[in-house]
Short mmCIF file of C-alpha atoms and ligand atoms in Angstrom, two decimals:
data_model
loop_
_atom_site.label_atom_id
_atom_site.label_comp_id
_atom_site.label_asym_id
_atom_site.label_seq_id
_atom_site.Cartn_x
_atom_site.Cartn_y
_atom_site.Cartn_z
CA MET A 1 37.69 -39.02 -35.13
CA ARG A 2 34.91 -36.99 -36.74
CA GLY A 3 34.17 -36.12 -40.33
CA LEU A 4 31.48 -34.16 -42.14
CA ILE A 5 30.49 -34.88 -45.76
CA ARG A 6 28.17 -32.39 -47.47
CA CYS A 7 25.51 -34.23 -49.53
CA ALA A 8 24.31 -31.78 -52.14
CA PRO A 9 23.78 -28.04 -52.62
CA VAL A 10 21.00 -26.75 -50.44
CA PRO A 11 19.22 -23.40 -50.31
CA PRO A 12 20.98 -21.00 -47.93
CA ASP A 13 18.06 -20.97 -45.53
CA GLU A 14 17.83 -24.74 -45.19
CA PRO A 15 19.65 -26.96 -42.68
CA ILE A 16 22.60 -28.70 -44.34
CA PRO A 17 22.12 -32.44 -44.72
CA VAL A 18 25.26 -34.27 -43.55
CA PHE A 19 26.82 -37.59 -42.80
CA LEU A 20 28.27 -37.37 -39.31
CA ILE A 21 30.99 -39.97 -38.72
CA THR A 22 32.19 -40.52 -35.18
CA ALA A 23 34.66 -43.09 -33.96
CA SER A 24 32.41 -44.24 -31.16
CA GLU A 25 28.95 -43.97 -32.70
CA GLY A 26 29.35 -45.01 -36.34
CA VAL A 27 27.76 -43.17 -39.25
CA HIS A 28 24.66 -41.02 -38.92
CA VAL A 29 22.77 -39.58 -41.84
CA GLY A 30 20.40 -36.70 -41.45
CA ARG A 31 19.98 -33.00 -41.08
CA LEU A 32 22.56 -32.74 -38.39
CA GLY A 33 24.34 -29.62 -39.53
CA ARG A 34 23.16 -26.06 -40.01
CA LEU A 35 24.67 -22.85 -41.24
CA ARG A 36 26.21 -20.99 -38.34
CA PRO A 37 23.54 -18.42 -37.46
CA GLN A 38 24.98 -14.93 -37.57
CA VAL A 39 23.61 -11.69 -36.20
CA GLY A 40 24.80 -9.02 -38.62
CA GLY A 41 28.49 -9.74 -39.12
CA ASP A 42 29.16 -11.46 -35.82
CA VAL A 43 28.19 -14.67 -34.12
CA LEU A 44 26.19 -14.75 -30.94
CA THR A 45 28.47 -16.26 -28.29
CA GLY A 46 26.82 -15.42 -24.96
CA ILE A 47 23.33 -15.64 -23.50
CA HIS A 48 22.25 -14.26 -20.15
CA ILE A 49 19.16 -15.99 -18.81
CA LEU A 50 17.03 -13.64 -16.70
CA LEU A 51 15.86 -16.53 -14.54
CA THR A 52 13.41 -14.27 -12.72
CA LEU A 53 12.57 -10.58 -12.49
CA LYS A 54 11.84 -11.05 -8.79
CA CYS A 55 14.52 -9.65 -6.51
CA THR A 56 15.12 -9.08 -2.82
CA SER A 57 15.88 -5.42 -3.55
CA GLU A 58 14.49 -2.58 -5.65
CA CYS A 59 17.74 -0.88 -6.62
CA ASP A 60 17.49 2.63 -8.03
CA HIS A 61 19.91 1.75 -10.82
CA CYS A 62 18.16 -1.46 -11.97
CA PHE A 63 17.70 -1.53 -15.77
CA LEU A 64 14.73 -3.86 -15.53
CA HIS A 65 12.78 -2.42 -12.58
CA CYS A 66 13.20 -5.75 -10.75
CA GLY A 67 11.90 -6.12 -7.21
CA PRO A 68 9.98 -8.25 -4.70
CA SER A 69 6.63 -7.79 -6.48
CA ARG A 70 7.82 -9.04 -9.89
CA GLU A 71 6.69 -12.53 -10.88
CA ALA A 72 8.16 -13.41 -14.30
CA THR A 73 10.19 -16.56 -13.65
CA PHE A 74 11.21 -19.43 -15.92
CA THR A 75 9.70 -22.85 -15.34
CA ILE A 76 11.92 -25.92 -15.60
CA GLY A 77 10.18 -26.81 -18.87
CA GLN A 78 10.86 -23.36 -20.33
CA LEU A 79 14.50 -23.59 -19.30
CA ARG A 80 14.77 -26.99 -20.96
CA THR A 81 13.30 -25.57 -24.18
CA LEU A 82 15.63 -22.56 -24.12
CA ILE A 83 18.70 -24.71 -23.57
CA ARG A 84 17.63 -26.94 -26.45
CA GLN A 85 17.36 -23.81 -28.60
CA ILE A 86 20.80 -22.68 -27.44
CA GLU A 87 22.23 -26.05 -28.46
CA GLU A 88 20.54 -25.75 -31.84
CA LEU A 89 22.11 -22.32 -32.31
CA GLY A 90 25.52 -23.94 -32.15
CA THR A 91 27.55 -20.76 -31.59
CA LEU A 92 27.34 -20.22 -27.84
CA ASN A 93 30.30 -20.42 -25.47
CA VAL A 94 28.81 -19.29 -22.21
CA VAL A 95 25.44 -19.03 -20.50
CA TYR A 96 24.90 -16.74 -17.52
CA PHE A 97 22.11 -16.96 -14.97
CA GLU A 98 21.02 -13.65 -13.53
CA GLY A 99 17.84 -11.74 -12.76
CA GLY A 100 16.33 -10.33 -10.63
CA GLU A 101 17.95 -12.52 -8.06
CA PRO A 102 18.43 -16.07 -9.39
CA PHE A 103 19.14 -17.62 -5.96
CA LEU A 104 15.51 -16.85 -4.97
CA PHE A 105 14.64 -19.95 -7.06
CA TYR A 106 17.54 -22.10 -5.95
CA PRO A 107 16.28 -25.53 -7.17
CA LEU A 108 15.48 -24.00 -10.55
CA LEU A 109 18.89 -22.33 -10.73
CA LEU A 110 20.64 -25.56 -9.79
CA GLU A 111 18.76 -27.57 -12.40
CA GLY A 112 19.39 -24.86 -15.00
CA VAL A 113 23.13 -24.92 -14.30
CA ARG A 114 23.10 -28.71 -14.49
CA MET A 115 21.30 -28.69 -17.85
CA VAL A 116 23.59 -26.04 -19.34
CA ARG A 117 26.70 -27.91 -18.22
CA ALA A 118 25.27 -31.17 -19.59
CA ALA A 119 24.82 -29.38 -22.92
CA GLY A 120 28.53 -28.54 -22.86
CA PHE A 121 28.51 -24.79 -22.18
CA ASP A 122 30.35 -22.75 -19.57
CA VAL A 123 28.15 -21.25 -16.86
CA GLY A 124 28.33 -17.98 -14.95
CA ILE A 125 26.03 -16.66 -12.22
CA VAL A 126 25.31 -13.10 -11.09
CA THR A 127 23.84 -12.62 -7.60
CA ASN A 128 23.56 -10.03 -4.85
CA GLY A 129 24.60 -12.67 -2.28
CA TYR A 130 21.55 -12.05 -0.02
CA TRP A 131 21.57 -15.74 0.94
CA ALA A 132 25.10 -15.75 2.45
CA THR A 133 24.26 -15.00 6.07
CA SER A 134 27.73 -16.29 6.94
CA VAL A 135 30.65 -17.75 5.02
CA GLU A 136 29.74 -21.18 6.36
CA ASP A 137 26.16 -20.84 5.08
CA GLY A 138 27.49 -19.57 1.78
CA LEU A 139 29.60 -22.71 1.40
CA HIS A 140 26.48 -24.87 1.58
CA TRP A 141 24.71 -22.84 -1.11
CA LEU A 142 27.71 -22.82 -3.41
CA ARG A 143 29.20 -26.30 -3.08
CA PRO A 144 26.73 -27.81 -5.60
CA MET A 145 27.55 -24.98 -8.02
CA ARG A 146 31.27 -25.69 -7.66
CA ASP A 147 30.63 -29.40 -8.25
CA LEU A 148 28.77 -28.55 -11.48
CA GLY A 149 31.72 -26.49 -12.72
CA VAL A 150 30.50 -22.87 -12.57
CA VAL A 151 33.32 -20.80 -14.09
CA ASP A 152 32.27 -17.28 -13.12
CA PHE A 153 30.56 -16.18 -9.93
CA SER A 154 29.86 -12.44 -9.88
CA VAL A 155 28.55 -10.70 -6.77
CA SER A 156 26.93 -7.27 -6.81
CA ASP A 157 28.43 -5.42 -3.87
CA ASP A 158 27.86 -1.68 -3.62
CA GLU A 159 25.77 0.94 -1.88
CA PHE A 160 22.75 0.08 -4.01
CA HIS A 161 22.69 -3.55 -2.90
CA ARG A 162 23.70 -3.40 0.79
CA LEU A 163 20.92 -3.18 3.36
CA ASP A 164 23.14 -0.90 5.47
CA LYS A 165 26.83 -0.29 6.08
CA ASN A 166 27.08 -3.42 8.27
CA ASP A 167 25.61 -5.70 5.62
CA ARG A 168 28.41 -8.18 4.75
CA ARG A 169 26.43 -10.83 2.87
CA ALA A 170 27.99 -10.07 -0.52
CA GLU A 171 31.42 -10.30 1.11
CA PHE A 172 30.51 -13.65 2.72
CA ALA A 173 29.25 -14.99 -0.61
CA ARG A 174 32.48 -13.93 -2.31
CA GLN A 175 34.63 -15.49 0.43
CA ALA A 176 32.68 -18.76 0.24
CA ALA A 177 33.15 -18.89 -3.53
CA GLN A 178 36.86 -18.20 -3.18
CA GLN A 179 37.25 -20.94 -0.55
CA LEU A 180 35.61 -23.36 -3.00
CA GLY A 181 37.91 -22.26 -5.81
CA ILE A 182 35.11 -20.77 -7.95
CA PRO A 183 36.41 -17.88 -10.10
CA THR A 184 34.85 -14.82 -8.50
CA ALA A 185 34.25 -11.21 -9.46
CA THR A 186 32.63 -8.19 -7.85
CA ILE A 187 30.19 -5.89 -9.63
CA CYS A 188 30.36 -2.47 -8.00
CA ILE A 189 28.16 0.35 -9.28
CA GLU A 190 29.10 3.81 -8.06
CA PRO A 191 26.37 6.36 -7.34
CA PRO A 192 26.19 8.95 -10.12
CA SER A 193 28.16 12.11 -9.38
CA VAL A 194 29.12 15.31 -11.14
CA SER A 195 32.80 15.86 -11.87
CA PRO A 196 34.39 19.08 -13.09
CA GLN A 197 36.88 17.06 -15.14
CA ALA A 198 36.67 17.89 -18.82
CA ALA A 199 35.57 15.19 -21.21
CA GLU A 200 36.90 14.62 -24.71
CA GLY A 201 35.14 17.07 -27.01
CA ARG A 202 33.21 18.69 -24.18
CA ARG A 203 35.95 20.74 -22.52
CA GLY A 204 35.02 22.85 -19.54
CA LYS A 205 31.67 21.14 -19.07
CA PRO A 206 30.77 18.99 -16.06
CA VAL A 207 30.65 15.25 -16.70
CA VAL A 208 28.66 12.56 -14.96
CA GLY A 209 30.86 10.12 -13.08
CA GLY A 210 30.13 6.65 -11.65
CA SER A 211 29.18 3.70 -13.77
CA VAL A 212 25.40 3.96 -13.54
CA LEU A 213 23.77 3.74 -16.94
CA PHE A 214 20.57 5.76 -17.16
CA ARG A 215 18.24 3.07 -18.40
CA GLY A 216 15.25 1.55 -16.61
CA ARG A 217 14.73 2.68 -13.04
CA ALA A 218 17.98 4.66 -13.11
CA ALA A 219 16.55 6.92 -15.83
CA GLU A 220 13.63 7.71 -13.55
CA LYS A 221 15.31 7.82 -10.15
CA LEU A 222 18.90 8.96 -10.57
CA THR A 223 18.91 11.72 -13.14
CA ALA A 224 17.60 14.61 -11.01
CA GLY A 225 20.21 17.32 -10.52
CA LEU A 226 22.70 15.88 -13.01
CA PRO A 227 24.05 18.00 -15.85
CA MET A 228 22.15 17.68 -19.10
CA ARG A 229 23.29 17.56 -22.72
CA PRO A 230 21.42 18.97 -25.70
CA ARG A 231 19.40 16.23 -27.37
CA GLU A 232 21.07 17.00 -30.74
CA GLU A 233 24.34 15.61 -29.32
CA LEU A 234 22.84 12.20 -28.56
CA THR A 235 23.35 10.65 -31.97
CA THR A 236 24.76 7.19 -31.18
CA CYS A 237 24.07 4.19 -28.98
CA PRO A 238 27.30 4.06 -26.95
CA HIS A 239 26.90 0.77 -25.10
CA GLU A 240 25.24 -1.93 -27.20
CA ASP A 241 26.16 -3.47 -30.54
CA LEU A 242 22.69 -3.37 -32.04
CA LEU A 243 23.94 -4.34 -35.49
CA SER A 244 25.81 -7.50 -34.50
CA PRO A 245 25.20 -8.37 -30.85
CA GLU A 246 27.51 -11.02 -29.43
CA ARG A 247 25.43 -11.49 -26.30
CA VAL A 248 21.75 -11.10 -25.52
CA HIS A 249 19.50 -11.52 -22.48
CA VAL A 250 16.43 -13.78 -22.50
CA ASP A 251 13.54 -13.42 -20.04
CA ALA A 252 10.81 -15.84 -18.98
CA TYR A 253 8.32 -14.24 -21.38
CA GLY A 254 10.67 -15.31 -24.17
CA ASN A 255 11.92 -11.83 -25.10
CA VAL A 256 15.47 -11.70 -26.50
CA HIS A 257 16.88 -8.39 -25.26
CA LEU A 258 19.32 -6.44 -27.45
CA CYS A 259 19.36 -3.90 -24.62
CA GLN A 260 17.14 -4.12 -21.57
CA GLY A 261 13.52 -3.79 -22.73
CA LEU A 262 14.49 -3.73 -26.42
CA SER A 263 13.55 -7.09 -27.91
CA MET A 264 14.85 -8.79 -31.03
CA GLY A 265 11.84 -11.13 -30.91
CA ASN A 266 10.28 -13.89 -28.83
CA ILE A 267 11.64 -17.42 -28.55
CA TRP A 268 8.26 -18.85 -27.55
CA GLU A 269 6.98 -17.72 -30.96
CA LYS A 270 10.06 -18.38 -33.09
CA ALA A 271 13.08 -20.49 -32.16
CA LEU A 272 16.25 -18.64 -31.21
CA PHE A 273 18.02 -19.99 -34.27
CA GLU A 274 15.36 -18.53 -36.58
CA LEU A 275 15.30 -15.23 -34.70
CA VAL A 276 19.04 -14.78 -34.86
CA ARG A 277 19.26 -15.77 -38.50
CA GLY A 278 16.36 -13.51 -39.46
CA TYR A 279 17.46 -10.46 -37.47
CA ASP A 280 17.90 -7.43 -39.71
CA ALA A 281 18.84 -4.52 -37.47
CA GLN A 282 18.09 -1.89 -40.08
CA LYS A 283 14.49 -3.13 -40.43
CA HIS A 284 13.90 -3.32 -36.67
CA PRO A 285 11.58 -0.39 -35.76
CA ILE A 286 13.68 0.60 -32.74
CA ALA A 287 17.20 -0.71 -33.42
CA GLY A 288 17.14 0.61 -37.00
CA PRO A 289 16.55 4.28 -36.07
CA LEU A 290 19.05 3.94 -33.19
CA LEU A 291 21.69 2.71 -35.62
CA ARG A 292 20.96 5.44 -38.11
CA GLY A 293 20.80 8.39 -35.70
CA GLY A 294 21.14 7.28 -32.10
CA PRO A 295 18.45 8.12 -29.52
CA ILE A 296 17.65 11.47 -31.11
CA GLY A 297 17.30 9.64 -34.44
CA LEU A 298 14.84 7.23 -32.80
CA ALA A 299 12.74 10.12 -31.51
CA THR A 300 12.90 12.02 -34.81
CA GLU A 301 12.06 9.06 -37.08
CA HIS A 302 8.99 8.31 -35.00
CA GLY A 303 7.93 11.95 -34.67
CA LEU A 304 8.21 12.16 -30.89
CA ALA A 305 8.15 15.43 -28.98
CA MET A 306 11.06 15.23 -26.53
CA ASN A 307 12.65 17.55 -24.00
CA ASP A 308 15.54 19.76 -25.11
CA SER A 309 18.18 17.95 -23.01
CA TYR A 310 18.97 14.65 -21.28
CA VAL A 311 21.73 13.33 -19.04
CA ASP A 312 23.04 10.97 -21.71
CA GLU A 313 22.11 8.79 -24.67
CA CYS A 314 20.41 6.08 -22.59
CA HIS A 315 18.31 8.66 -20.73
CA LEU A 316 16.86 9.97 -24.00
CA CYS A 317 16.58 6.46 -25.47
CA TYR A 318 14.62 5.20 -22.45
CA ALA A 319 12.27 8.22 -22.53
CA ALA A 320 11.65 7.82 -26.26
CA ARG A 321 11.11 4.08 -25.99
CA LYS A 322 8.60 4.54 -23.18
CA LEU A 323 6.57 6.86 -25.43
CA LEU A 324 6.72 4.24 -28.19
CA LEU A 325 5.50 1.36 -25.99
CA PRO A 326 1.87 1.42 -27.25
CA ARG A 327 3.06 1.35 -30.89
CA PHE A 328 5.68 -1.38 -30.63
CA PRO A 329 4.73 -3.69 -27.71
CA ARG A 330 6.40 -6.71 -29.35
CA TYR A 331 9.74 -4.94 -29.63
CA LEU A 332 9.61 -2.93 -26.40
CA ALA A 333 9.16 -5.75 -23.95
CA PRO A 334 8.61 -6.73 -21.27
CA ILE A 335 6.60 -3.79 -19.94
CA GLU A 336 8.27 -4.36 -16.57
CA ALA A 337 11.44 -2.91 -18.09
CA TYR A 338 9.55 0.38 -18.26
CA GLY A 339 8.39 0.28 -14.65
CA LEU A 340 4.86 -0.88 -15.55
S1 LIG B 401 21.28 4.16 -26.19
FE1 LIG B 401 19.43 2.90 -25.90
S2 LIG B 401 19.87 0.93 -26.89
FE2 LIG B 401 21.83 2.02 -26.59
S3 LIG B 401 22.63 1.26 -24.64
FE3 LIG B 401 21.50 3.15 -24.19
S4 LIG B 401 19.40 2.46 -23.68
FE4 LIG B 401 20.44 0.75 -24.71
#
């Protein structure tokens, strides 16, 4: 049985002093409770840990420009600190490990999963499956993850990730996970294509198909030859809830990403709890203009000279943000997300 007794009124920014009564551990007195930290109107429920930016591949569609030459990787100590901050936040349900390719640092990944499970959160992993040279090998890599209770195992399996058409490693990884009873999903990104099908409100105009989003390397590598839209049309952020994000990504530099390369702040400078509680989207120099006027609003508010047309909102947003890098390095981070 548990019970909470509030002691006395406290300022809204302060932790709430409480008596915590548990059947097994008696009565504790102290600052054990805190206000539930909210981002805008919603509560942050998911964190994706970018365990490393290093990857076996350099996919054209990668939002973060990951690849073999990238170095940013969590240490065990940093992971421990982040997980402590996640516990302090008190609103999380699930923690994902991704990258880059998280299996490149297998002992670190394993220890991270163990720590997150010990803290009581669900764990998911995203991988390209490069390590599954056969189903049997895959079983050895994944058995410890199954034993720790991983609840979501997602494998990237598409033309961007395969070495060639005979590359079956993602399939082997998926089969191994299924044999172990780990809930498994496939992430399949289609190459961008032009379709004559009319889109809502844009009848008769070609639309871009596939699920590539034109951020990061995709904005630089995959936009050539695609139909463009006038920049005046790009007035909203269609994919991220910048006002009240329910999930964010955190990299080894400590950046808390609202969208890839767009940082709420840095957890090595200010604890996650404080960052989340203090986040005011309208005052953020990048998120604020995006909320008010979308990518074209971002460019206009900061007086940027942009091209007349872009493939989509993210394409313009990425181009504008790259121009703003020297002015807002704390909020447009890490620089790797801009191919630098
Ligand atoms: S418009 Fe900008 S902030 Fe919104 S999803 Fe696209 S790149 Fe991210």
